[in-house]
Each structure stands twice: as C-alpha cells, then as structure tokens.
Coordinates of C-alpha atoms and ligand atoms in Angstrom, one line a residue:
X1 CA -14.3 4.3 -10.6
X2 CA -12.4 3.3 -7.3
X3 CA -9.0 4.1 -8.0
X4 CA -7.7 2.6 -5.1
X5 CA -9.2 -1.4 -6.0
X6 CA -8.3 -0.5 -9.6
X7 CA -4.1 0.6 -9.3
X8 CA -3.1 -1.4 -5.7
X9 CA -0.5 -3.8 -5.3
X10 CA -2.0 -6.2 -3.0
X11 CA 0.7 -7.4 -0.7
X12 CA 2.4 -10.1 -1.6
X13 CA 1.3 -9.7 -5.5
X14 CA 3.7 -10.0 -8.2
X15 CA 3.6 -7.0 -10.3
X16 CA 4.8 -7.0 -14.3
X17 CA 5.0 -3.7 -15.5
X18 CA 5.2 -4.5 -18.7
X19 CA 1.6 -5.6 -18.4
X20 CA 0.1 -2.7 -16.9
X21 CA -0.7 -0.2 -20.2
X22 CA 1.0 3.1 -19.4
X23 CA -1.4 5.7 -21.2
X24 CA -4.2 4.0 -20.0
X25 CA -7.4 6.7 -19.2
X26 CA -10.1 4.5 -17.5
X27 CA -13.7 6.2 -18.6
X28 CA -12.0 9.0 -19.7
X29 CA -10.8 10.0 -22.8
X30 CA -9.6 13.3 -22.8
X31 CA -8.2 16.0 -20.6
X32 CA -11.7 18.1 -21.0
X33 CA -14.0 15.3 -19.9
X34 CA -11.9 15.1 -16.9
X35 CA -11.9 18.2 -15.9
X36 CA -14.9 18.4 -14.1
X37 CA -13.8 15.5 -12.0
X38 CA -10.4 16.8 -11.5
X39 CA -11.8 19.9 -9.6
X40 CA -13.5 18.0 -7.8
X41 CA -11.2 16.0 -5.8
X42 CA -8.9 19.5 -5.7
X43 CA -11.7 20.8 -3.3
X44 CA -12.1 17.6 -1.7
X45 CA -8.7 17.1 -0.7
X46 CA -8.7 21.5 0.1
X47 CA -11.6 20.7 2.6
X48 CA -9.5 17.2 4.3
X49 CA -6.1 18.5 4.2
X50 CA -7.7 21.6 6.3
X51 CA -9.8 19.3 8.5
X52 CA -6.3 16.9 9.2
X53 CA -4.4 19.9 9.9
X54 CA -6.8 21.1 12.6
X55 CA -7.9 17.8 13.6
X56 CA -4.0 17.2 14.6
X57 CA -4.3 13.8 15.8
X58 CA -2.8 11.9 12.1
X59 CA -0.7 12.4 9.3
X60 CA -0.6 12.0 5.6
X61 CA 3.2 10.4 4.0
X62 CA 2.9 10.8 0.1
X63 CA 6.0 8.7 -1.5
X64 CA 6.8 9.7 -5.5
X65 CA 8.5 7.1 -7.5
X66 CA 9.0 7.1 -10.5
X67 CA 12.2 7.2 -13.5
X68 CA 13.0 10.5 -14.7
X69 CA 10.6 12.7 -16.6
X70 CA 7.9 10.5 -14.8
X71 CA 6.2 13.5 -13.4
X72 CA 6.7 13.4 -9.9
X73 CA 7.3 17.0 -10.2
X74 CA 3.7 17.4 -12.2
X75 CA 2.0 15.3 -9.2
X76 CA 3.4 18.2 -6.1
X77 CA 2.0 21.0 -8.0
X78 CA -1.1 19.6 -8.8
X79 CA -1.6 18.3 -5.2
X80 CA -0.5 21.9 -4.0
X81 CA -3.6 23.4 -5.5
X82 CA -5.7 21.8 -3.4
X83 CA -3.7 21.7 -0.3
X84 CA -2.5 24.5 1.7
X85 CA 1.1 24.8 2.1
X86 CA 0.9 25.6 5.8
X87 CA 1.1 22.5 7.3
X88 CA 2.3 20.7 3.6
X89 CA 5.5 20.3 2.8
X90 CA 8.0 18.6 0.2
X91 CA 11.3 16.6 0.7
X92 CA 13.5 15.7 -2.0
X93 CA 15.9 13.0 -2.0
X94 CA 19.0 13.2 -4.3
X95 CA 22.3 11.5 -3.4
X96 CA 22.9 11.5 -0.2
X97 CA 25.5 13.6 1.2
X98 CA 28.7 13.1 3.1
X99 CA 26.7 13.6 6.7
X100 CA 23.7 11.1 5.3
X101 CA 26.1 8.7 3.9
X102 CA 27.8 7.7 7.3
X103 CA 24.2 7.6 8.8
X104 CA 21.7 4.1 8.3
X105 CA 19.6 4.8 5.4
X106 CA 16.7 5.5 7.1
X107 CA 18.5 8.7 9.2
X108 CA 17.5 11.3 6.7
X109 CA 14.4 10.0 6.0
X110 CA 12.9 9.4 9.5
X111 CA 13.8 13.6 10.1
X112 CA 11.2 14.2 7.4
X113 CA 8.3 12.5 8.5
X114 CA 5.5 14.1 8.8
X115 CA 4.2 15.4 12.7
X116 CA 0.3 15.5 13.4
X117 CA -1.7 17.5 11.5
X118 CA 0.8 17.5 8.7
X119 CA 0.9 16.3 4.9
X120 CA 4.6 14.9 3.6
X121 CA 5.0 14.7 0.1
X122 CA 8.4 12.7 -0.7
X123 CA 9.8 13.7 -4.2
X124 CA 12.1 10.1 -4.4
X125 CA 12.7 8.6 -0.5
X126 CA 13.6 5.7 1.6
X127 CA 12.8 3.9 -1.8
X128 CA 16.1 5.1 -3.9
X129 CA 17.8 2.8 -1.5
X130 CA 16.5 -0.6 -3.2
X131 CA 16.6 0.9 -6.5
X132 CA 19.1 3.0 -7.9
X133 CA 21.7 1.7 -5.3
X134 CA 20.7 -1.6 -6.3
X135 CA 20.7 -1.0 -10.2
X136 CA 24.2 1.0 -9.9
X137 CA 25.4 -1.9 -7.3
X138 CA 26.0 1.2 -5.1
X139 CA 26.4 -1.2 -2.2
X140 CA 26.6 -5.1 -2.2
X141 CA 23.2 -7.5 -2.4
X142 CA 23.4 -8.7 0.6
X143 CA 22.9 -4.8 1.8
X144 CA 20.5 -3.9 -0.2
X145 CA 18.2 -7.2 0.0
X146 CA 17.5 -6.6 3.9
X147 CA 16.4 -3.3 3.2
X148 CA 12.6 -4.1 2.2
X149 CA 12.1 -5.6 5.7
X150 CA 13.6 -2.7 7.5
X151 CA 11.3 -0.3 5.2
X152 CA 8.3 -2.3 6.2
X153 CA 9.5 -2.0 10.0
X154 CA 9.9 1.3 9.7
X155 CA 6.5 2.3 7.6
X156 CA 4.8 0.4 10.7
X157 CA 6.5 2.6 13.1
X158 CA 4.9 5.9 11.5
X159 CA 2.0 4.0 10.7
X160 CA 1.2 3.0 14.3
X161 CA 1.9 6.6 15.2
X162 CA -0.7 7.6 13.6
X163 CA 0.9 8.6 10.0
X164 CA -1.1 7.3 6.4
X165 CA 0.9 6.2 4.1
X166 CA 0.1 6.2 0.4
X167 CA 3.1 5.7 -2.5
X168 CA 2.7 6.3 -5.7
X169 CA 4.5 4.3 -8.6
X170 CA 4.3 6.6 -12.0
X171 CA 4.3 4.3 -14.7
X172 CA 5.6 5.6 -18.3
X173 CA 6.5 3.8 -21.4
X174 CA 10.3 4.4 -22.4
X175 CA 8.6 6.2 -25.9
X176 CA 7.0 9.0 -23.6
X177 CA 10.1 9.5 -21.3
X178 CA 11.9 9.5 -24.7
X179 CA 9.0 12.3 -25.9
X180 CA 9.5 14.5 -22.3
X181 CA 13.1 14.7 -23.0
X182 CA 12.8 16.2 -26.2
X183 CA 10.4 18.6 -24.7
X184 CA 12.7 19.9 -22.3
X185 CA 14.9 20.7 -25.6
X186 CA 12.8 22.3 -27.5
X187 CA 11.6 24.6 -24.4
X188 CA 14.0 27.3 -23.5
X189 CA 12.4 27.3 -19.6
X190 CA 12.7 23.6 -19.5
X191 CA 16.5 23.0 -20.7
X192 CA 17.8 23.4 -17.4
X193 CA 16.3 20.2 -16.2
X194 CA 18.1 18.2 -18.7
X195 CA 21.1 16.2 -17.5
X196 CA 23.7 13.9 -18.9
X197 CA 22.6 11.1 -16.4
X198 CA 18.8 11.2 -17.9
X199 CA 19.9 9.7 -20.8
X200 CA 22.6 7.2 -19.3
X201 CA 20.1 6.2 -16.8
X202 CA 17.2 5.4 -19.6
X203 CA 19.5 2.5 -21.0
X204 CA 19.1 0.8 -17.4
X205 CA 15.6 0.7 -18.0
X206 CA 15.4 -3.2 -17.7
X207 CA 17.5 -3.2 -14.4
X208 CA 15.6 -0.1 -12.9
X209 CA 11.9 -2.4 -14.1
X210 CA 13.0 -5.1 -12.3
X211 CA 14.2 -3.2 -9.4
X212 CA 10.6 -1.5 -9.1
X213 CA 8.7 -4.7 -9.1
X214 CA 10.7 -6.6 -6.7
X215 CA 10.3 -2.9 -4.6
X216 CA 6.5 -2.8 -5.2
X217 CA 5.8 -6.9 -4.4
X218 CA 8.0 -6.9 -1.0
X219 CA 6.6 -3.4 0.4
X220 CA 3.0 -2.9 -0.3
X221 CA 1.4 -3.8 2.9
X222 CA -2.2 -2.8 4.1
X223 CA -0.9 0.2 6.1
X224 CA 1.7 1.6 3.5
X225 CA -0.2 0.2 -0.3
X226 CA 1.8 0.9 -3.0
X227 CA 0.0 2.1 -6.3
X228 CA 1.1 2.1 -10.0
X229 CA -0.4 5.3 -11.8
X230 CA -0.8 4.9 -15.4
X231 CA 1.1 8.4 -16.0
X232 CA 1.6 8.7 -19.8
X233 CA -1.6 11.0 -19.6
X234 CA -0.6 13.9 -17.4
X235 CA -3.9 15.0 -16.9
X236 CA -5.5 11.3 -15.9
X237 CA -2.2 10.6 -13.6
X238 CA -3.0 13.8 -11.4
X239 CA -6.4 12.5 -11.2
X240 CA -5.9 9.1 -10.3
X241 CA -3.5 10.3 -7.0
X242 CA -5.6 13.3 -6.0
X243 CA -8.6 10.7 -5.9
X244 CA -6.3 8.4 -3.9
X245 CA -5.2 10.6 -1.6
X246 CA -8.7 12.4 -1.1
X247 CA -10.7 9.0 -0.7
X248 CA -8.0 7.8 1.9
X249 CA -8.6 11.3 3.6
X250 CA -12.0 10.8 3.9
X251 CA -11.3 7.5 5.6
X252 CA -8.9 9.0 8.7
X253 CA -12.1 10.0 10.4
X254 CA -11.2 13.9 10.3
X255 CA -12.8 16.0 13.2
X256 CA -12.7 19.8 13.5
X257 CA -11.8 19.4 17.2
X258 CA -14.3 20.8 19.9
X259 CA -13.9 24.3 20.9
X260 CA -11.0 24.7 23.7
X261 CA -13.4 27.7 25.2
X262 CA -16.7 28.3 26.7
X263 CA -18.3 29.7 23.7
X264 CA -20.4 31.4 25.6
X265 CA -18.9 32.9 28.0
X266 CA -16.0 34.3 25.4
X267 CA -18.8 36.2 23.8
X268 CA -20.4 37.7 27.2
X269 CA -16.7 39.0 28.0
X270 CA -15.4 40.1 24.8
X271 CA -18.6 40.3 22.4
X272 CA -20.9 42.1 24.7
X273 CA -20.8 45.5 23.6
X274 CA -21.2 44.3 19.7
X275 CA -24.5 42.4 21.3
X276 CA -25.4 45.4 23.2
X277 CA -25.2 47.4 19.2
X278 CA -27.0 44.6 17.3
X279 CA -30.1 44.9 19.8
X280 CA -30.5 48.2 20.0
X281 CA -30.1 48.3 15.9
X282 CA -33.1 46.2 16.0
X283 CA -34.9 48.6 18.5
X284 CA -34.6 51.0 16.1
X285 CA -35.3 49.2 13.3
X286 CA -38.8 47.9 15.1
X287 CA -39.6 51.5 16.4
X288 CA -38.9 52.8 12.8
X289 CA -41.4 50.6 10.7
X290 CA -44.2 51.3 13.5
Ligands
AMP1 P1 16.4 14.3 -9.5 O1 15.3 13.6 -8.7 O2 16.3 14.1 -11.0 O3 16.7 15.6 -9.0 O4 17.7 13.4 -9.2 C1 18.1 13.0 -7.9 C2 19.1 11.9 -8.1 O5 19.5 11.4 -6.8 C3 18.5 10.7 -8.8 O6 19.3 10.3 -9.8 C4 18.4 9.6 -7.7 O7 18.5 8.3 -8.2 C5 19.5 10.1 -6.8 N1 19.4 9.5 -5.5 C6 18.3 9.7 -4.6 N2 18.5 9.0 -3.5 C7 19.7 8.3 -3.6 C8 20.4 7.4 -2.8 N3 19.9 7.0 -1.6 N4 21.5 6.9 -3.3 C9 22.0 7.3 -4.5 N5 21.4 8.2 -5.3 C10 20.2 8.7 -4.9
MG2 MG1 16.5 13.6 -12.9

C-alpha cells in the first residue's frame, strides 16, 4: 500500500479527525504479519539515511505531533534502529524558556534545522505555537492566526535549501490515551512520565481537535505534507512513518559521491607493497600445484 496517497493532507483539504478511524491496520491485522514488512523498511531507511549522510547535498526534517501518550516517543526509537545516530539527531520542544520567549517563535526552531547530510527528528516544534498556545490563549488570535503563513514561509526557506520535510500527525482515540495513562500506573519504570497536566490537558481534547485540523488544512503544502498516522496500533503507526520516510528517501535521488582521489594512484603509493605480497602469494601458489 502507498502510505503516502493513503494518510496525506492534500493542501488545502479539510481534515475531520473524527472521521479518520484511529486503530485502523490497512492489510494488516496483527503485529506478526507486519513484521516482516517492518524490517524491511528499517534496512531500507539504514541503507538511505547512510547514502544522505554521505551524499551531503539534502536533508531530512521529521515533525512529531501528536497529544500526549500519542507515541511520538515510540516513533524516535523505532526510527533510531534503522538510522545511525551520527548524523541523526532529536530536538524537543517544551515551553519555551525565558531566552526563547523574548525571541520570534521561529528563533529556536530555525537553530535546529537540520545541515546537509543530516536527519532532524522534532519531538513537538514550530507547531506548539498554533496549538497549545492557541488552545490555552497563551497569546491573543490575532498572534497566533498569522502564524500558519509564517510556518509555510519558513518550511519553504529550508525546503528551497535543500531540506525534506515530512510531519507526522499521530492520531489516537481519547479511550487509548485514557488506556496509556493507566499503563504508565501500573508500570513502576513508566510512573515517572506521568504528570498532573496529562490529565488537565485530555479535557481540552475538543479545543486541541480543532486546533490540529485548522493546523493540518492551512500547512500541508507539496514541499512540507502533513500526514495523519492512524496510531492506536503501535506496531502499524511505526510502520506507516518508517515507510513514509523510506519511500520519500528513495525519492531525494541519493548518490554516494565520486571518489575525491585518484583511485589508482592512492593504491600505487600506499598499497604497493600489499600488491607486491598478493603476486608473489600467487607465484607460489602457481609454482606449488605444478
Ligand atoms: P512533553 O512533550 O510531554 O515533555 O511536554 C512538553 C510540553 O511543552 C507540552 O505540554 C507542550 O505543549 C509544551 N510546549 C511545547 N512548545 C510550547 C510552546 N511554544 N509554548 C507553550 N508550551 C509549549
Ligand atoms: Mg507530556
């Protein structure tokens, strides 16, 4: 299945969440038959995320959205298996701090980007900034509201530099965030994830829905596509975005750049005395069997 036709906003398209079936599996119906599949697209993404990295020409922005206990933090570790942190790495955004709050909302953001060669993962980003400020009236409308054509100006910026930009929407039904929380309870390693806010924040549900889709219709453009992952099924969610990402890999046009040295010449100055061994081996090898 293409993944990427199947879970894109096209831009301009009105999105209800409400419509889009949360622990939906495609042809899939269980974590075993996926397997296979899954392992696939880890070496698949192993081999491009090498091949980008040496290639050093483009980069790859990965935005996580999602409401808590969505599994954004499920989607990095899966992604790190088949991605070598060299030339990987993960920003989080949490409330901004005294130094980012006197700064345009974009300030923090923009530092992370990532350079040639190099895979960004955002866990939360530029995002929060039409969402929870919005659903907490963290600033006035009129602030927030100009925000989606600034994001799109500035995704075109890294976009005409060269950067791919893919962002993932997890999508889970209030019943399964309800079902994580009580996981985190009842695991002693867990607990310490749980906070007060989690719970306060889950009765804004509504607000944060509506926040999302307005999010998702004005900003998924062609060079920056937003995607809602059905993400009730752990398993199928990780899936989903390592085909995504892989597939959008494979279309960067990835090169293992050309040699910077004469081949040939490196091996005649450094190499020649291993040559020098390997013939005369085979001398004695030839003079040996007759
Ligand atoms: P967590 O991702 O659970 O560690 O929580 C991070 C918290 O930081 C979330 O509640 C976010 O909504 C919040 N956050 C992230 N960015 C912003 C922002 N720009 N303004 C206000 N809160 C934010
Ligand atoms: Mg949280």
């Amino acid at each position: 299945m293409d993944f990427r036709k199947k879970f894109v906003v096209a831009p301009g398209e009105k999105v209800r969440l409400a419509k889009i079936d949360p622990a939906y599996t495609g042809d899939y119906d269980s974590h075993e038959k996926a397997a296979p599949e899954l392992g696939k697209q880890v070496e698949r993404m192993d081999r491009l995320q090498y091949l980008l990295y040496a290639d050093a020409g483009q980069s790859l922005l990965i935005v996580l959205q999602g409401l808590d206990a969505g599994g954004k933090d499920g989607v990095i570790r899966h992604l790190f298996t088949g991605m070598n942190p060299q030339g990987t790495f993960v920003s989080c955004f949490k409330e901004p701090s005294k130094i980012e709050i006197a700064h345009d909302f974009l300030w923090r953001i923009h530092a992370c980007a990532p350079g040639k060669g190099e895979v960004a993962i955002f866990n939360r980003s530029h995002y929060e900034d039409v969402l929870v400020v919005r659903v907490h009236k963290l600033v006035q409308r009129a602030v927030w509201s100009k925000r989606y054509e600034l994001i799109n100006d500035f995704e075109r910026t890294l976009a005409e530099n060269g950067t791919r930009i893919l962002k993932f929407y997890l999508h889970i039904s209030p019943e399964e965030q309800l079902a994580r929380f009580k996981q985190r309870l009842d695991d002693p390693a867990r607990r310490w994830k749980i906070s007060e806010s989690d719970y306060s924040e889950r009765e804004l549900w509504p607000q944060y829905v509506e926040a999302y889709e307005e999010a998702l219709e004005e900003t998924s453009t062609k060079r920056a596509p937003w995607f809602v992952i059905p993400a009730n099924h752990k398993w199928f969610r990780d899936l989903a975005i390592s085909t995504i990402v892989a597939d959008a890999m494979d279309d960067m046009g990835l090169e293992l750049p050309a040699p910077r040295v004469d081949l040939a010449d490196i091996r005649n100055k450094f190499h020649a005395a291993e040559r020098e061994e390997k013939k005369s081996e085979k001398k004695a090898r030839r003079a040996k069997s007759g």
